[in-house]
CSV table of C-alpha atoms and ligand atoms in Angstrom, one decimal:
chain,number,residue,atom,x,y,z
A,10,UNK,CA,48.3,-5.4,57.0
A,11,UNK,CA,46.1,-2.3,56.9
A,12,UNK,CA,49.1,0.0,56.2
A,13,UNK,CA,50.3,-2.3,53.4
A,14,UNK,CA,46.8,-2.2,51.8
A,15,UNK,CA,46.6,1.5,52.2
A,16,UNK,CA,50.0,1.9,50.5
A,17,UNK,CA,49.1,-0.3,47.6
A,18,UNK,CA,45.8,1.5,47.1
A,19,UNK,CA,47.4,5.0,47.3
A,20,UNK,CA,50.1,4.1,44.9
A,21,UNK,CA,47.7,2.5,42.4
A,22,UNK,CA,45.3,5.5,42.5
A,23,UNK,CA,48.2,7.9,42.0
A,24,UNK,CA,49.4,6.0,39.0
A,25,UNK,CA,45.9,5.9,37.6
A,26,UNK,CA,45.5,9.6,38.1
A,27,UNK,CA,48.7,10.4,36.3
A,28,UNK,CA,48.1,7.9,33.4
A,29,UNK,CA,47.9,9.5,29.9
A,30,UNK,CA,47.2,6.5,27.8
A,31,UNK,CA,45.0,3.4,28.2
A,32,UNK,CA,48.0,1.1,28.0
A,33,UNK,CA,49.4,2.5,31.3
A,34,UNK,CA,46.0,1.8,32.9
A,35,UNK,CA,46.3,-1.8,31.7
A,36,UNK,CA,49.8,-2.1,33.2
A,37,UNK,CA,48.4,-0.9,36.5
A,38,UNK,CA,45.6,-3.3,36.4
A,39,UNK,CA,47.9,-6.2,35.8
A,40,UNK,CA,50.4,-5.1,38.5
A,41,UNK,CA,47.8,-4.7,41.2
A,42,UNK,CA,44.8,-6.9,40.3
A,43,UNK,CA,46.4,-9.5,38.0
A,44,UNK,CA,47.1,-13.1,38.9
A,45,UNK,CA,50.5,-12.1,40.4
A,46,UNK,CA,49.4,-8.6,41.3
A,47,UNK,CA,50.1,-7.0,44.6
A,48,UNK,CA,46.5,-7.2,45.9
A,49,UNK,CA,46.2,-10.8,44.9
A,50,UNK,CA,49.4,-11.5,46.8
A,51,UNK,CA,47.8,-10.0,49.9
A,52,UNK,CA,44.8,-12.3,49.5
A,53,UNK,CA,47.1,-15.2,49.2
A,54,UNK,CA,48.9,-14.3,52.4
A,55,UNK,CA,45.6,-14.5,54.3
A,56,UNK,CA,46.6,-17.8,55.8
A,57,UNK,CA,49.1,-15.9,58.0
A,58,UNK,CA,46.3,-13.7,59.4
A,59,UNK,CA,44.7,-14.7,62.6
A,60,UNK,CA,41.3,-16.4,61.8
A,61,UNK,CA,39.3,-13.8,63.8
A,62,UNK,CA,40.8,-11.0,61.7
A,63,UNK,CA,40.3,-12.6,58.4
A,64,UNK,CA,36.8,-11.2,57.7
A,65,UNK,CA,38.0,-7.7,58.4
A,66,UNK,CA,41.1,-8.0,56.3
A,67,UNK,CA,39.0,-9.6,53.5
A,68,UNK,CA,36.7,-6.6,53.5
A,69,UNK,CA,39.6,-4.2,53.4
A,70,UNK,CA,41.0,-6.0,50.4
A,71,UNK,CA,37.6,-5.8,48.6
A,72,UNK,CA,37.2,-2.2,49.3
A,73,UNK,CA,40.7,-1.4,48.0
A,74,UNK,CA,40.0,-3.5,44.9
A,75,UNK,CA,36.7,-1.8,44.2
A,76,UNK,CA,38.2,1.7,44.6
A,77,UNK,CA,41.0,0.8,42.2
A,78,UNK,CA,38.6,-0.7,39.6
A,79,UNK,CA,36.3,2.3,39.7
A,80,UNK,CA,39.3,4.6,39.3
A,81,UNK,CA,40.5,2.5,36.3
A,82,UNK,CA,37.1,2.6,34.7
A,83,UNK,CA,36.7,6.3,35.1
A,84,UNK,CA,40.1,7.1,33.9
A,85,UNK,CA,39.7,4.9,30.8
A,86,UNK,CA,36.5,6.7,29.9
A,87,UNK,CA,38.2,10.1,30.4
A,88,UNK,CA,41.1,9.2,28.2
A,89,UNK,CA,38.8,7.9,25.4
A,90,UNK,CA,36.6,11.0,25.7
A,91,UNK,CA,39.7,13.2,25.3
A,92,UNK,CA,40.9,11.2,22.3
A,93,UNK,CA,37.5,11.5,20.6
A,94,UNK,CA,37.4,15.2,21.2
A,95,UNK,CA,40.8,15.7,19.7
A,96,UNK,CA,39.9,13.6,16.7
A,97,UNK,CA,36.8,15.6,16.1
A,98,UNK,CA,38.9,18.7,16.2
A,99,UNK,CA,41.4,17.3,13.7
A,100,UNK,CA,38.9,16.0,11.3
A,101,UNK,CA,36.9,19.1,10.8
A,102,UNK,CA,35.9,19.5,7.1
A,103,UNK,CA,37.0,22.6,5.4
A,104,UNK,CA,34.1,23.2,3.1
A,105,UNK,CA,36.0,26.0,1.3
A,106,UNK,CA,38.6,23.6,-0.2
A,107,UNK,CA,38.2,22.9,-3.9
A,108,UNK,CA,36.6,19.5,-4.6
A,109,UNK,CA,37.9,16.6,-6.7
A,110,UNK,CA,36.5,17.0,-10.2
A,111,UNK,CA,34.4,14.1,-11.4
A,112,UNK,CA,34.8,13.3,-15.1
A,113,UNK,CA,31.5,12.5,-16.6
A,114,UNK,CA,31.1,10.6,-19.9
A,115,UNK,CA,29.7,12.0,-23.1
A,116,UNK,CA,28.5,10.7,-26.4
A,117,UNK,CA,30.9,9.4,-29.0
A,118,UNK,CA,30.9,11.4,-32.3
A,119,UNK,CA,29.5,8.2,-34.0
A,120,UNK,CA,26.7,8.1,-31.5
A,121,UNK,CA,25.9,11.8,-32.1
A,122,UNK,CA,25.8,11.2,-35.8
A,123,UNK,CA,23.5,8.2,-35.3
A,124,UNK,CA,21.1,10.1,-33.0
A,125,UNK,CA,20.9,13.0,-35.5
A,126,UNK,CA,20.1,10.6,-38.3
A,127,UNK,CA,17.5,8.7,-36.2
A,128,UNK,CA,15.8,12.0,-35.3
A,129,UNK,CA,15.5,12.9,-39.0
A,130,UNK,CA,14.0,9.6,-40.0
A,131,UNK,CA,11.8,9.2,-37.0
A,132,UNK,CA,10.4,12.7,-37.9
A,133,UNK,CA,9.5,11.2,-41.3
A,134,UNK,CA,7.6,8.3,-39.7
A,135,UNK,CA,10.2,5.6,-39.9
A,136,UNK,CA,10.6,2.9,-37.3
A,137,UNK,CA,14.0,1.8,-35.9
A,138,UNK,CA,14.6,-1.9,-36.2
A,139,UNK,CA,17.8,-3.8,-35.1
A,140,UNK,CA,19.2,-7.0,-36.5
A,141,UNK,CA,21.8,-9.4,-35.3
A,142,UNK,CA,25.5,-9.0,-36.1
A,143,UNK,CA,25.9,-12.8,-36.3
A,144,UNK,CA,23.8,-13.4,-39.3
A,145,UNK,CA,22.7,-16.1,-41.7
A,146,UNK,CA,24.4,-16.1,-45.1
A,147,UNK,CA,20.8,-16.4,-46.5
A,148,UNK,CA,19.8,-13.0,-45.1
A,149,UNK,CA,23.1,-11.3,-45.7
A,150,UNK,CA,23.5,-12.5,-49.3
A,151,UNK,CA,21.2,-15.0,-50.8
A,152,UNK,CA,17.7,-13.5,-50.3
A,153,UNK,CA,19.3,-10.1,-51.3
A,154,UNK,CA,19.8,-11.6,-54.7
A,155,UNK,CA,23.5,-12.3,-54.2
A,156,UNK,CA,23.9,-16.0,-55.0
A,157,UNK,CA,26.9,-18.1,-53.8
A,158,UNK,CA,29.3,-17.3,-56.6
A,159,UNK,CA,28.2,-13.8,-57.4
A,160,UNK,CA,31.2,-11.4,-58.0
A,161,UNK,CA,29.5,-8.8,-55.8
A,162,UNK,CA,30.2,-11.1,-52.9
A,163,UNK,CA,34.0,-10.8,-53.4
A,164,UNK,CA,34.7,-7.7,-51.4
A,165,UNK,CA,32.5,-8.8,-48.6
A,166,UNK,CA,33.1,-12.6,-48.5
A,167,UNK,CA,34.6,-13.2,-45.1
A,168,UNK,CA,34.3,-13.8,-41.4
A,169,UNK,CA,32.4,-17.0,-41.7
A,170,UNK,CA,31.4,-18.8,-38.5
A,171,UNK,CA,30.0,-21.8,-40.3
A,172,UNK,CA,29.1,-22.2,-44.0
A,173,UNK,CA,25.7,-20.7,-43.2
A,174,UNK,CA,26.5,-18.2,-40.5
A,175,UNK,CA,28.8,-15.1,-40.7
A,176,UNK,CA,29.4,-11.7,-39.2
A,177,UNK,CA,27.1,-9.5,-41.3
A,178,UNK,CA,28.9,-7.5,-43.9
A,179,UNK,CA,26.0,-5.0,-44.4
A,180,UNK,CA,22.9,-4.0,-42.5
A,181,UNK,CA,20.9,-4.9,-45.7
A,182,UNK,CA,20.2,-8.2,-44.0
A,183,UNK,CA,17.7,-6.4,-41.8
A,184,UNK,CA,15.7,-5.5,-45.0
A,185,UNK,CA,15.1,-9.2,-45.5
A,186,UNK,CA,14.3,-10.0,-41.8
A,187,UNK,CA,11.8,-7.1,-41.8
A,188,UNK,CA,10.1,-8.1,-45.1
A,189,UNK,CA,9.8,-11.7,-44.1
A,190,UNK,CA,8.1,-10.7,-40.9
A,191,UNK,CA,6.0,-7.7,-41.7
A,192,UNK,CA,3.4,-6.8,-44.4
A,193,UNK,CA,3.8,-3.5,-46.3
A,194,UNK,CA,3.6,-0.6,-45.8
A,195,UNK,CA,7.1,-0.7,-44.3
A,196,UNK,CA,9.3,2.3,-43.4
A,197,UNK,CA,12.3,1.4,-41.3
A,198,UNK,CA,15.9,2.3,-40.7
A,199,UNK,CA,18.3,-0.1,-39.1
A,200,UNK,CA,21.6,1.1,-37.7
A,201,UNK,CA,24.3,-1.3,-36.6
A,202,UNK,CA,27.8,-2.7,-36.7
A,203,UNK,CA,29.1,-4.5,-39.8
A,204,UNK,CA,32.3,-6.5,-40.7
A,205,UNK,CA,34.5,-6.5,-43.8
A,206,UNK,CA,37.9,-7.9,-44.8
A,207,UNK,CA,39.2,-4.3,-45.2
A,208,UNK,CA,42.7,-3.3,-44.1
A,209,UNK,CA,42.8,-0.3,-41.7
A,210,UNK,CA,43.5,3.1,-43.2
A,211,UNK,CA,42.2,6.6,-43.0
A,212,UNK,CA,38.9,5.7,-44.6
A,213,UNK,CA,38.5,2.0,-43.9
A,214,UNK,CA,38.1,-0.3,-40.9
A,215,UNK,CA,37.2,-4.0,-40.7
A,216,UNK,CA,34.5,-3.1,-38.3
A,217,UNK,CA,32.3,-0.1,-39.0
A,218,UNK,CA,28.7,1.1,-38.8
A,219,UNK,CA,26.0,1.5,-41.3
A,220,UNK,CA,22.4,2.5,-41.3
A,221,UNK,CA,20.0,0.8,-43.6
A,222,UNK,CA,16.8,2.3,-44.8
A,223,UNK,CA,13.8,0.5,-46.4
A,224,UNK,CA,10.4,1.7,-47.6
A,225,UNK,CA,7.9,-0.6,-49.2
A,226,UNK,CA,4.4,0.5,-50.2
A,227,UNK,CA,2.2,0.9,-53.2
A,228,UNK,CA,3.5,3.3,-56.0
A,229,UNK,CA,6.9,4.0,-54.5
A,230,UNK,CA,9.2,5.5,-57.1
A,231,UNK,CA,12.7,6.7,-57.6
A,232,UNK,CA,11.3,10.2,-57.0
A,233,UNK,CA,10.4,9.2,-53.4
A,234,UNK,CA,14.0,8.0,-52.9
A,235,UNK,CA,15.5,11.2,-54.2
A,236,UNK,CA,13.1,13.4,-52.1
A,237,UNK,CA,13.8,11.4,-49.0
A,238,UNK,CA,17.5,11.5,-49.3
A,239,UNK,CA,17.5,15.2,-50.1
A,240,UNK,CA,15.4,16.0,-47.1
A,241,UNK,CA,17.7,13.9,-45.0
A,242,UNK,CA,20.8,15.6,-46.3
A,243,UNK,CA,19.3,19.1,-45.8
A,244,UNK,CA,18.2,18.4,-42.2
A,245,UNK,CA,21.7,17.1,-41.4
A,246,UNK,CA,23.9,19.5,-43.2
A,247,UNK,CA,21.8,22.6,-44.0
A,248,UNK,CA,19.7,23.7,-46.9
A,249,UNK,CA,22.6,24.5,-49.2
A,250,UNK,CA,23.8,20.9,-49.6
A,251,UNK,CA,23.9,19.4,-53.1
A,252,UNK,CA,23.4,15.7,-53.8
A,253,UNK,CA,24.6,13.8,-56.9
A,254,UNK,CA,23.0,10.5,-57.9
A,255,UNK,CA,25.4,8.3,-59.8
A,256,UNK,CA,24.3,5.1,-61.6
A,257,UNK,CA,25.7,2.0,-59.9
A,258,UNK,CA,25.0,-1.6,-59.4
A,259,UNK,CA,23.7,-3.4,-56.4
A,260,UNK,CA,22.2,-6.9,-56.8
A,261,UNK,CA,19.3,-6.1,-54.5
A,262,UNK,CA,18.2,-2.8,-56.2
A,263,UNK,CA,17.3,-2.0,-59.8
A,264,UNK,CA,18.0,0.8,-60.8
A,265,UNK,CA,20.7,1.5,-58.3
A,266,UNK,CA,22.6,4.7,-57.5
A,267,UNK,CA,25.5,5.9,-55.4
A,268,UNK,CA,24.8,9.2,-53.8
A,269,UNK,CA,27.5,11.8,-53.3
A,270,UNK,CA,27.4,15.0,-51.2
A,271,UNK,CA,29.0,18.1,-52.6
A,272,UNK,CA,32.3,18.6,-50.6
A,273,UNK,CA,31.4,20.8,-47.6
A,274,UNK,CA,35.0,21.9,-47.4
A,275,UNK,CA,35.7,23.3,-50.9
A,276,UNK,CA,32.1,23.7,-52.1
A,277,UNK,CA,32.8,21.4,-55.0
A,278,UNK,CA,36.0,23.0,-56.3
A,279,UNK,CA,38.1,20.0,-55.4
A,280,UNK,CA,40.4,19.8,-52.3
A,281,UNK,CA,42.4,17.1,-50.5
A,282,UNK,CA,39.4,16.0,-48.4
A,283,UNK,CA,37.4,15.1,-51.5
A,284,UNK,CA,40.5,14.0,-53.3
A,285,UNK,CA,40.0,16.7,-55.9
A,286,UNK,CA,36.6,15.4,-56.9
A,287,UNK,CA,34.4,18.1,-55.4
A,288,UNK,CA,32.1,15.3,-54.2
A,289,UNK,CA,32.1,12.8,-51.3
A,290,UNK,CA,30.4,9.5,-51.6
A,291,UNK,CA,27.8,9.1,-48.9
A,292,UNK,CA,25.6,6.1,-49.5
A,293,UNK,CA,24.3,3.4,-51.8
A,294,UNK,CA,20.6,3.2,-52.8
A,295,UNK,CA,18.1,2.1,-55.3
A,296,UNK,CA,14.6,0.7,-56.1
A,297,UNK,CA,14.2,-2.7,-54.4
A,298,UNK,CA,14.8,-5.5,-57.0
A,299,UNK,CA,11.5,-7.4,-57.8
A,300,UNK,CA,13.4,-10.7,-57.1
A,301,UNK,CA,14.1,-9.5,-53.5
A,302,UNK,CA,10.4,-8.7,-53.0
A,303,UNK,CA,9.5,-12.2,-54.3
A,304,UNK,CA,12.1,-13.8,-52.0
A,305,UNK,CA,10.3,-12.2,-49.1
A,306,UNK,CA,6.8,-13.1,-50.2
A,307,UNK,CA,5.8,-9.6,-51.4
A,308,UNK,CA,4.1,-9.2,-54.8
A,309,UNK,CA,6.1,-6.9,-57.0
A,310,UNK,CA,3.0,-6.2,-59.1
A,311,UNK,CA,1.3,-4.7,-56.1
A,312,UNK,CA,4.2,-3.2,-54.1
A,313,UNK,CA,7.5,-1.4,-54.8
A,314,UNK,CA,10.0,0.3,-52.6
A,315,UNK,CA,13.4,1.9,-52.2
A,316,UNK,CA,16.4,1.1,-50.0
A,317,UNK,CA,19.6,2.8,-49.0
A,318,UNK,CA,22.6,2.1,-46.9
A,319,UNK,CA,24.7,4.8,-45.2
A,320,UNK,CA,28.1,4.6,-43.6
A,321,UNK,CA,27.7,6.2,-40.1
A,322,UNK,CA,31.4,7.0,-39.7
A,323,UNK,CA,31.3,8.9,-42.9
A,324,UNK,CA,28.4,11.0,-41.6
A,325,UNK,CA,30.3,11.8,-38.4
A,326,UNK,CA,33.5,12.6,-40.4
A,327,UNK,CA,31.7,15.0,-42.7
A,328,UNK,CA,29.8,16.6,-39.9
A,329,UNK,CA,32.9,17.2,-37.8
A,330,UNK,CA,35.5,17.6,-40.5
A,331,UNK,CA,37.4,14.5,-39.3
A,332,UNK,CA,39.9,13.5,-41.9
A,333,UNK,CA,41.0,10.1,-40.5
A,334,UNK,CA,38.6,7.4,-39.5
A,335,UNK,CA,41.0,5.8,-37.1
A,336,UNK,CA,40.5,8.8,-34.7
A,337,UNK,CA,37.0,7.4,-34.1
A,338,UNK,CA,38.3,4.2,-32.7
A,339,UNK,CA,41.5,5.0,-30.8
A,340,UNK,CA,39.8,6.3,-27.6
A,341,UNK,CA,42.3,9.2,-27.4
A,342,UNK,CA,40.9,11.6,-24.8
A,343,UNK,CA,42.5,14.6,-26.6
A,344,UNK,CA,40.2,13.8,-29.6
A,345,UNK,CA,37.1,12.6,-27.8
A,346,UNK,CA,37.0,15.4,-25.2
A,347,UNK,CA,36.2,17.8,-28.1
A,348,UNK,CA,32.7,16.3,-28.4
A,349,UNK,CA,31.6,17.1,-24.8
B,430,DAH,N1,24.7,-2.6,-48.6
B,430,DAH,C1,25.5,-1.6,-49.3
B,430,DAH,C2,26.9,-1.6,-48.8
B,430,DAH,O1,27.2,-2.1,-47.8
B,430,DAH,C3,24.8,-0.3,-49.2
B,430,DAH,C4,23.5,-0.3,-49.8
B,430,DAH,C5,23.4,0.0,-51.2
B,430,DAH,C6,22.3,-0.6,-49.1
B,430,DAH,C7,22.2,0.0,-51.8
B,430,DAH,C8,21.1,-0.6,-49.8
B,430,DAH,C9,21.0,-0.3,-51.1
B,430,DAH,O2,20.0,-0.8,-49.1
B,430,DAH,O3,19.8,-0.3,-51.7
B,430,DAH,O4,27.7,-1.0,-49.5
């Protein structure tokens, strides 16, 4: 019995010693200590041992078991330690390798144009006010002196949500909201998105952006409007810019003017960009119609004001010499990356 036990122990320790992976150790454990393992078998055969020898044999079995368990434990730890050491070696970071470049975002040309414009008007003491894109017909048309069947409504008459609610066609609605809420003096600009039934082409989009301007105070004249727009154009495009005021009609201003900028590309000679005109239309403007003031509870005998509405895309296009509006919406990285 003693010899047999010694043999089992010696063989087990030898196998453990030479094991290279943890799974071999598990095999040894099962083969020796498992339910049907060799040492377990020895215990089972105790009934054949003389009763007086049993305590002795029992002790020998326990000693063998303990020795094997200790050896298993130590070897498992040793193998794991070696594995970890090797892994550490393999995973060393080479700090000299080039990194993965992170692409950071940047402002869209429309946004750059807007921020330039905002800076100029904030510098002149204007406040920025925003209005909703889903707007009441009342604010978008009616209180702006555009009644239900007015022909001026034709080119904007679309995208109705109910009879009274629509996607705004112009930021002029914010004029009304502001005048209904605030007492003069008022000096605001209001940038935002607007919607029209326009087909897409190089200079049109059914969704585009405008910036509205409104000033109401005592003794405001057309001279104030001219001076303001000229200052604005010079700050944005340099002191050499030339503006042209052309008579026009808007129901909410009287008199009204469209304002053109002398073509920056040809200097007014006429080229494909300005379609041979020498001038590029930039905005609509005028002296706020007395009826609009009355609609908003402001006395036209006491107050007067001017208003204007600028297309933001046009500002970006002029500033960056972009000849097709669609480029602004297509999210083509080859185009956008130029504005980093
Ligand atoms: N709302 C006009 C448009 O969308 C632009 C405009 C013209 C705004 C004259 C004004 C204005 O405030 O006085 O074309």
